[in-house]
Short mmCIF file of C-alpha atoms and ligand atoms in Angstrom, two decimals:
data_model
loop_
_atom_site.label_atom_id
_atom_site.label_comp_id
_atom_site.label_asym_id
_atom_site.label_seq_id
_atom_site.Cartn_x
_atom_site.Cartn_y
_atom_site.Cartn_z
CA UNK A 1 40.29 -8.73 -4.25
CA UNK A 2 37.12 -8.65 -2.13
CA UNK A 3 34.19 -9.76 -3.05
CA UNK A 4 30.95 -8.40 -3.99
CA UNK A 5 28.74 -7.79 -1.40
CA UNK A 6 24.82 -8.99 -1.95
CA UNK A 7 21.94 -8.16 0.30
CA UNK A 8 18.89 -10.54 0.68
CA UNK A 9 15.97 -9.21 1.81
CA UNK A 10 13.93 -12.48 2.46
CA UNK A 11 14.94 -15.98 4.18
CA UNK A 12 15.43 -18.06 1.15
CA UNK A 13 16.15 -21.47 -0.06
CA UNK A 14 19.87 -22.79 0.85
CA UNK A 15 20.84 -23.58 -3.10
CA UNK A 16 19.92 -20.01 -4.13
CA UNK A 17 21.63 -18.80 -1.06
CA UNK A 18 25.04 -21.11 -1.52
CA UNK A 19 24.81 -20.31 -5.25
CA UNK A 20 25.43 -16.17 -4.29
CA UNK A 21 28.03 -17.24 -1.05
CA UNK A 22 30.16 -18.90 -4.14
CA UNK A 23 31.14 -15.33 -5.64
CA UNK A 24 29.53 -12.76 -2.88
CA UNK A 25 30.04 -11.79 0.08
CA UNK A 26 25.93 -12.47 1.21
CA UNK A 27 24.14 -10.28 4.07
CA UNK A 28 20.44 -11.69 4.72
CA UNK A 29 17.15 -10.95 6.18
CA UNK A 30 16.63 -13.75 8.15
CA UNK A 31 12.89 -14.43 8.15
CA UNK A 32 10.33 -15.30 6.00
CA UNK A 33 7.99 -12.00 7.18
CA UNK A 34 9.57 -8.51 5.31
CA UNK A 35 12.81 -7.14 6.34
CA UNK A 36 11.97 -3.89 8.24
CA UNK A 37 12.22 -0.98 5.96
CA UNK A 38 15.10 0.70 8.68
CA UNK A 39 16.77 -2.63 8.22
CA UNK A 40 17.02 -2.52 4.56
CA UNK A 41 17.87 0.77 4.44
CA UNK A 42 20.45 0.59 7.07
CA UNK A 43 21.74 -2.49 4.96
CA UNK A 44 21.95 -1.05 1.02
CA UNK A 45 24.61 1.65 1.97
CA UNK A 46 27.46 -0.52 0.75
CA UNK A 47 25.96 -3.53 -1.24
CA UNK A 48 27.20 -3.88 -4.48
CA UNK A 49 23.66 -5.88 -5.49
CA UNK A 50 20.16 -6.82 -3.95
CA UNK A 51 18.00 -9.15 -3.93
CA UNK A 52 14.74 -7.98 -3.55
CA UNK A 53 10.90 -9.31 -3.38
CA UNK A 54 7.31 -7.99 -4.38
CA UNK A 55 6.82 -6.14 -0.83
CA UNK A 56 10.25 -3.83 -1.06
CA UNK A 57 9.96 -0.71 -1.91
CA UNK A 58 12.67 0.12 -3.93
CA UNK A 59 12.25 4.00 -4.53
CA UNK A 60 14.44 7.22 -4.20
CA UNK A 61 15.33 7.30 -0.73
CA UNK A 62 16.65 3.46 -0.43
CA UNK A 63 18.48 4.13 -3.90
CA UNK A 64 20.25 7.56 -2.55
CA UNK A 65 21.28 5.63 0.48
CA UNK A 66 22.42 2.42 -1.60
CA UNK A 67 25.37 4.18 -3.25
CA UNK A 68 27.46 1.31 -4.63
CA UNK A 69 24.49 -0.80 -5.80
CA UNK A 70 24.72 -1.99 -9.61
CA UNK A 71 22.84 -5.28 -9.60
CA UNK A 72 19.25 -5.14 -8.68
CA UNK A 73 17.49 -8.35 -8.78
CA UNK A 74 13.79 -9.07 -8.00
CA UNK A 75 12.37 -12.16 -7.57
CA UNK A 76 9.25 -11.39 -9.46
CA UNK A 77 7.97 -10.97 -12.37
CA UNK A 78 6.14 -7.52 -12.08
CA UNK A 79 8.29 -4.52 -11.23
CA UNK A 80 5.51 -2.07 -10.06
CA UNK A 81 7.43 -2.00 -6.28
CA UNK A 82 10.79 -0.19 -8.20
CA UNK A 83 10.86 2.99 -9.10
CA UNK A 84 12.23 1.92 -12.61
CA UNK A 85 13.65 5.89 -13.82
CA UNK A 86 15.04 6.45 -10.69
CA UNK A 87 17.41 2.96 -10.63
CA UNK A 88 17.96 3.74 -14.39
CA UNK A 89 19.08 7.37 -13.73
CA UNK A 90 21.65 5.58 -11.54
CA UNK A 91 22.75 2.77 -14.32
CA UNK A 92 21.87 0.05 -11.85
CA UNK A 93 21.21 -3.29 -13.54
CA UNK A 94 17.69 -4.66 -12.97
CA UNK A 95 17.39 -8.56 -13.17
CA UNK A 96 13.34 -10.27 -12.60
CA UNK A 97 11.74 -13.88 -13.13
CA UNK A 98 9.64 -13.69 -16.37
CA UNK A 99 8.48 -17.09 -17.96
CA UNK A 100 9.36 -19.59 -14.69
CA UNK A 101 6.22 -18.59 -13.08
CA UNK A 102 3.72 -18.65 -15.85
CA UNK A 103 2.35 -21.64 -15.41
CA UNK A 104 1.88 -21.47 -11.82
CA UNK A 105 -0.35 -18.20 -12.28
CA UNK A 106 -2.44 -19.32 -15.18
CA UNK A 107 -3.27 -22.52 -12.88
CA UNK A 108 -3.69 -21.17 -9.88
CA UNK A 109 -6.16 -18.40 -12.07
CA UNK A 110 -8.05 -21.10 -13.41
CA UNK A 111 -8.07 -22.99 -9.59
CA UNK A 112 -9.44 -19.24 -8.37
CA UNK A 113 -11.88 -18.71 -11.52
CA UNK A 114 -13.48 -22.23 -10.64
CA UNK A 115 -13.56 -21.86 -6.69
CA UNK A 116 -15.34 -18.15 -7.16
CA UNK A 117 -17.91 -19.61 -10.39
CA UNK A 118 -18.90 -22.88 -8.35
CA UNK A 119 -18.89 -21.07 -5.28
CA UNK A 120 -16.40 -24.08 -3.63
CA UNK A 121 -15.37 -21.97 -0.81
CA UNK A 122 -19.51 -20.49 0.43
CA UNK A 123 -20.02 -24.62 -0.27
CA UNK A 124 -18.02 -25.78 1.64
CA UNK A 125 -18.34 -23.61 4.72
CA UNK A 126 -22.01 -24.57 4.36
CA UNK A 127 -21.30 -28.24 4.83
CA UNK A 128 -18.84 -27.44 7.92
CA UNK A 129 -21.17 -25.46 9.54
CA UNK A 130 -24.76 -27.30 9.38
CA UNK A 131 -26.18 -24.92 6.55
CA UNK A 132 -26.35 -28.47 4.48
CA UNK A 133 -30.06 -29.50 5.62
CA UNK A 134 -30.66 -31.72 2.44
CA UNK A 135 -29.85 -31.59 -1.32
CA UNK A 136 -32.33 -29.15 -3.20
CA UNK A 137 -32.55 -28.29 -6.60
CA UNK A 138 -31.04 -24.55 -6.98
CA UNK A 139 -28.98 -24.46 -3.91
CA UNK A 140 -25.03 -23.59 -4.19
CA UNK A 141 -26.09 -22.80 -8.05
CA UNK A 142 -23.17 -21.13 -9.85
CA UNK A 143 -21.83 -20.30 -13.16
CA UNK A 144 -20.76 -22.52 -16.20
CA UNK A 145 -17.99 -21.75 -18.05
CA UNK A 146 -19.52 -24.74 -20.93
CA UNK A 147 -20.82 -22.52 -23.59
CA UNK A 148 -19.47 -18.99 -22.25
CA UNK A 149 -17.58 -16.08 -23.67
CA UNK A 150 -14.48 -15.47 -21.66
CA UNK A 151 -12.30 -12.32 -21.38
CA UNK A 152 -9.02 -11.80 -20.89
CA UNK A 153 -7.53 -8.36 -19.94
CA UNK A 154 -3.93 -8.57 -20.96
CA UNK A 155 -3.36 -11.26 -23.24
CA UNK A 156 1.10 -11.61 -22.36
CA UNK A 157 2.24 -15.12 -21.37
CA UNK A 158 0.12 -15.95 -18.19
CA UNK A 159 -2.92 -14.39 -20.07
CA UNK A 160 -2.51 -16.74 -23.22
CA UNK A 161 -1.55 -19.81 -21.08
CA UNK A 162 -4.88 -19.06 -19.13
CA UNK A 163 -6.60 -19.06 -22.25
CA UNK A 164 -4.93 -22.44 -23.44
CA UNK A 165 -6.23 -23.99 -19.99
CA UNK A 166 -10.12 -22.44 -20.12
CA UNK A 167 -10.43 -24.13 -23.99
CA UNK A 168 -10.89 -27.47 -22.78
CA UNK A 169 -13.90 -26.43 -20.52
CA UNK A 170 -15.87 -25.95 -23.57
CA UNK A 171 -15.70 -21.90 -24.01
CA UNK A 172 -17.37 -20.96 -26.82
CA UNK A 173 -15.47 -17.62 -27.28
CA UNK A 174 -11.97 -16.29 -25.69
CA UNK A 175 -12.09 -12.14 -26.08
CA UNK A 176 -9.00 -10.57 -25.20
CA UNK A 177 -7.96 -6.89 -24.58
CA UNK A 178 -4.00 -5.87 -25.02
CA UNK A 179 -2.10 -3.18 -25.55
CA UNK A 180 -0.64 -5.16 -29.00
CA UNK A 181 -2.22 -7.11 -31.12
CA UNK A 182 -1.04 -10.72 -30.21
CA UNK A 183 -2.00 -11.91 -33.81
CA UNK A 184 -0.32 -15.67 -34.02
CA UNK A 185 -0.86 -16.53 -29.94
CA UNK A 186 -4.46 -15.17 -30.66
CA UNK A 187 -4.83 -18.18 -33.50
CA UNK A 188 -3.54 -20.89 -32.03
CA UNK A 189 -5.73 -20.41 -28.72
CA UNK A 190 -8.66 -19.01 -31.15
CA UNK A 191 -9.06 -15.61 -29.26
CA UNK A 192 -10.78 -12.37 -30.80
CA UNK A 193 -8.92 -9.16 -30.17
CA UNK A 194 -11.53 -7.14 -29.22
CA UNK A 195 -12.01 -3.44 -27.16
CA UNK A 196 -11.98 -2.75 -23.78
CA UNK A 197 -15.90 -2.10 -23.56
CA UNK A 198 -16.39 -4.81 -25.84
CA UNK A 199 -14.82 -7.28 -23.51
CA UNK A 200 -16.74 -5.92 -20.79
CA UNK A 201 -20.11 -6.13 -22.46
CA UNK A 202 -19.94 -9.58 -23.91
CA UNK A 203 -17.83 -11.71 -21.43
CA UNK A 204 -18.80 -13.90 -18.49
CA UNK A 205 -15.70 -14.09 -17.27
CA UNK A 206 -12.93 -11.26 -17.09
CA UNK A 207 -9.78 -12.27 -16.07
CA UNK A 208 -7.38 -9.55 -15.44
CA UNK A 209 -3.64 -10.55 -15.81
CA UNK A 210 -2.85 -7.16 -17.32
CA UNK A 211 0.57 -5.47 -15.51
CA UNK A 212 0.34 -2.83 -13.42
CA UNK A 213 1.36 0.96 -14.53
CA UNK A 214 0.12 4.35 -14.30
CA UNK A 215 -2.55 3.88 -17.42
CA UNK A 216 -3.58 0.56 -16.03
CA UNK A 217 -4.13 2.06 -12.59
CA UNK A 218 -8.30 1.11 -11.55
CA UNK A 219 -8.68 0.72 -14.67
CA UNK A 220 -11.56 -1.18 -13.46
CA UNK A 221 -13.68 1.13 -11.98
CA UNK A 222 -17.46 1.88 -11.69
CA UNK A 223 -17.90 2.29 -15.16
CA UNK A 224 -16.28 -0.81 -15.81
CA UNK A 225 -18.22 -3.07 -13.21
CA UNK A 226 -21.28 -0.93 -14.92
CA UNK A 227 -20.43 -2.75 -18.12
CA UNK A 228 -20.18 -5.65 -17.27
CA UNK A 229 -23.38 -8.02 -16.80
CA UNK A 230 -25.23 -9.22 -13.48
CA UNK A 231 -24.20 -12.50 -13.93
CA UNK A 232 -20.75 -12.22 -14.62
CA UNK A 233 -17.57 -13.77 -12.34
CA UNK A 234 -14.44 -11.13 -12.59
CA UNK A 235 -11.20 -12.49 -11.41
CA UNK A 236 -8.43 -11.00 -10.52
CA UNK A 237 -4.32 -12.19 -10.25
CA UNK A 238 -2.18 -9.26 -11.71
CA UNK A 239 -2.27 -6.19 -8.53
CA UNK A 240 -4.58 -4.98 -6.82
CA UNK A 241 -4.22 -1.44 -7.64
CA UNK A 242 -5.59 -1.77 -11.18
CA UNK A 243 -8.71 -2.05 -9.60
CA UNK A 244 -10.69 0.84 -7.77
CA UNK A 245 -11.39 -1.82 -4.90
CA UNK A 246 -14.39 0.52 -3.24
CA UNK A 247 -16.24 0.29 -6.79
CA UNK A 248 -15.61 -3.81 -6.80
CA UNK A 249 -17.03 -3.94 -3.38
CA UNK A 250 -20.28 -1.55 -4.03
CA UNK A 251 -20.76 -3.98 -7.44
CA UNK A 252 -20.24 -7.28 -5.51
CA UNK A 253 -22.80 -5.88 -2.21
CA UNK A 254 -25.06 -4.26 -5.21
CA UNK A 255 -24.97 -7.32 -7.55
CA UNK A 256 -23.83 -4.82 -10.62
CA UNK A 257 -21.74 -8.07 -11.40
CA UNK A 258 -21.96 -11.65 -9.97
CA UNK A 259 -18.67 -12.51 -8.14
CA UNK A 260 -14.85 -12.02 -7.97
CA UNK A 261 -12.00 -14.03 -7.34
CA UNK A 262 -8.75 -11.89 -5.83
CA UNK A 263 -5.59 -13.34 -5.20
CA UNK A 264 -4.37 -9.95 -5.31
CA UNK A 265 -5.72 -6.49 -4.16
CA UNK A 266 -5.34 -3.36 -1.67
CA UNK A 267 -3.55 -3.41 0.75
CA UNK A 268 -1.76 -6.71 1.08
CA UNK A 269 -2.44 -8.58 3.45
CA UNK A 270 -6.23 -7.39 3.22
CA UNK A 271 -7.25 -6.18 6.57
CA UNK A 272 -9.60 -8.12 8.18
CA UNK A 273 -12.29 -5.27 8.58
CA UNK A 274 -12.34 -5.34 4.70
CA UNK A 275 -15.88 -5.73 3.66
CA UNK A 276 -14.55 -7.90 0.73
CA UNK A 277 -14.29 -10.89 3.80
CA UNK A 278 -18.28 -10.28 4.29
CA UNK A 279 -18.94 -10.98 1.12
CA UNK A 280 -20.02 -14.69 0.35
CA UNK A 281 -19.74 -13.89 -3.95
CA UNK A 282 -15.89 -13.43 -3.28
CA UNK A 283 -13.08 -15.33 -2.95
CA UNK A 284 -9.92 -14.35 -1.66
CA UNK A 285 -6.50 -15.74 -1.46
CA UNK A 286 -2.90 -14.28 0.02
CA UNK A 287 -1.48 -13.22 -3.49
CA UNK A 288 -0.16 -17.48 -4.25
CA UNK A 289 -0.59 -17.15 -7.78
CA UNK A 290 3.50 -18.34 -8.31
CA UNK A 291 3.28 -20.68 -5.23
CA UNK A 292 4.08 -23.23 -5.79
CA UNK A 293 7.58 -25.28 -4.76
CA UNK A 294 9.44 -25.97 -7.36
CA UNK A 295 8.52 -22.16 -9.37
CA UNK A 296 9.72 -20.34 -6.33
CA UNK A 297 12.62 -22.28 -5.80
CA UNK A 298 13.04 -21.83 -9.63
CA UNK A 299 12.59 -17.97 -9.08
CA UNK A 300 14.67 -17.74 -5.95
CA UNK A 301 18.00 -19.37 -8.60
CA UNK A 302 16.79 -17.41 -11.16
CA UNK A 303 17.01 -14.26 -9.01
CA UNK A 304 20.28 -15.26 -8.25
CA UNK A 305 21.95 -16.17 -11.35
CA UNK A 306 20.33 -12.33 -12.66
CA UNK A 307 22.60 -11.03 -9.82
CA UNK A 308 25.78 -13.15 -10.31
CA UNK A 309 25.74 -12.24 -14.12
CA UNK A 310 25.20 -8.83 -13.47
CA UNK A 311 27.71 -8.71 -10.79
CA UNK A 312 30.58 -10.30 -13.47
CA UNK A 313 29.14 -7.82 -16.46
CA UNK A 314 27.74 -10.99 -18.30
CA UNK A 315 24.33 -11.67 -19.50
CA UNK A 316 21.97 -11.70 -17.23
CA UNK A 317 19.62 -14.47 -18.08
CA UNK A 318 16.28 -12.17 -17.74
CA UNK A 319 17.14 -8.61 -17.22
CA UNK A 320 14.46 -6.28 -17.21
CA UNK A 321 15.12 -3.88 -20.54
CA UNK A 322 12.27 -1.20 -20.75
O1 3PY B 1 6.00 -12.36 -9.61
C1 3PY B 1 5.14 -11.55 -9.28
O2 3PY B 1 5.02 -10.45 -9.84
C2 3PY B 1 4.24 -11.86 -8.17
O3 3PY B 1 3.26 -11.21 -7.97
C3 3PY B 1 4.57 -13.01 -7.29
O4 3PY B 1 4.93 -14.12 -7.98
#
């Protein structure tokens, strides 16, 4: 009988490869950069699964060309890149990395939160370039988090692990904003449920870890920035898309709100024209927050084994159910 045939749209690690060549037939992308989108498409049109990342677009016109696919497996925990009722209107099995990755984010939040409040990255280029003349008394000043309300703007794993990680700095309030009520989470980290505006109002910090989706799209918008006070840090490591990125960079230039921290935003990679890279009260990474080894080699088997177990009609060990 022949064997299943599995596409791989990214070079990946040889024991997630090896662990697919044991019961596939495996096609791959050979580089690290994206596949070509007339490569991939040229590629689905008899793969029986895929293996996918953040920066493929799995929509209608790859899924009408990929006619025998029933396994679709990204290695990712948010699922904003598929086009989730078209691949169910097709019965294709969808397979992601929840959980693995958590605490990679929430650390890598709290690295981003710290480098945009104490202002590590302006600091540093100061003491590179000669702007260091002598140590004065409010020079490089930034902001606290000892004594500080913090907000959180989706309060699901990574939101609640960043909250567990802020608690030891001495926060005297965690606010959080969710869809749900996370009542028992909420207690043990000692977080206050509180609205949208609310959050906005009284925090000096909002972190946004909140999923993308049409109601969450720029979601923080002029309003919101308008909400929020002068001397507030806003970070964010979900997408960029659920902020209106033209209102964040009229509040940064404006000083509606202090400073931001982006590991993600729009487009990716951020062209270098942006005016966000003129701006010394932000801080911007390449989208890392799950970077580091031993998570994405952990998401690259876990991506895998979501395929193979799809591919047999087993359990998948995280399938996407929505
Ligand atoms: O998993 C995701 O959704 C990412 O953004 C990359 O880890």
């Amino acid at each position: 009988m022949s064997r299943p045939k599995v596409y791989v749209t990214r070079k990946i690690n040889a024991e997630a490869l090896n662990l697919l060549k044991k019961d596939c037939e495996v096609i791959s992308w050979t580089e690290s950069s994206p596949v070509p989108r007339e490569e991939l498409l040229k590629n689905v049109s008899d793969v029986d699964a895929l293996f996918c990342v953040i920066t493929d677009k799995i929509d209608k016109e790859l899924l009408d060309k990929a006619k025998k696919l029933k396994v679709l497996s990204t290695m990712s925990v948010g699922y904003d890149h598929l086009e989730i009722d078209e691949i169910k209107s097709r019965n294709i099995k969808v397979g992601y990395t929840p959980n693995i990755l958590t605490d990679a984010t929430a650390e890598l939040t709290v690295a981003l939160l710290l480098a945009t409040s104490r202002r590590l990255l302006h600091a540093n280029h100061a003491a590179r370039t000669g702007d260091w003349t002598a140590w004065a008394p409010f020079w490089m000043c930034g902001q606290g988090l000892t004594g500080s309300t913090v907000g959180i703007v989706g309060f699901g794993r990574i939101g609640q692990e960043i909250g567990k990680r802020l608690k030891p700095f001495k926060v005297k309030r965690i606010l959080y904003q969710n869809r749900s009520a996370k009542d028992q989470q909420a207690q043990e980290i000692g977080a206050e449920r509180v609205s949208f505006d609310e959050l906005l109002k009284e925090s000096d910090f909002v972190i946004v870890t909140i999923a993308l989706a049409p109601e969450t799209a720029k979601m923080f918008n002029e309003d919101a920035f308008r909400k929020m006070k002068p001397t507030s840090v806003f970070i964010n490591t979900s997408r960029g898309d659920v902020v209106d990125q033209d209102a964040l960079i009229k509040a940064l230039q404006n000083k509606t709100i202090w400073a931001a921290g982006l590991d993600v935003m729009t487009p990716e990679p951020l062209p270098l024209s942006s005016p966000l890279f003129k701006l010394d009260n932000c801080v911007i990474l390449p989208h890392i927050g799950s970077a580091t080894t031993d998570t994405r080699e952990n998401m690259t088997l876990l991506t895998a084994k979501n395929i193979i177990a799809g591919l047999k009609n087993e359990k998948m060990p995280e399938e996407l159910v929505l």
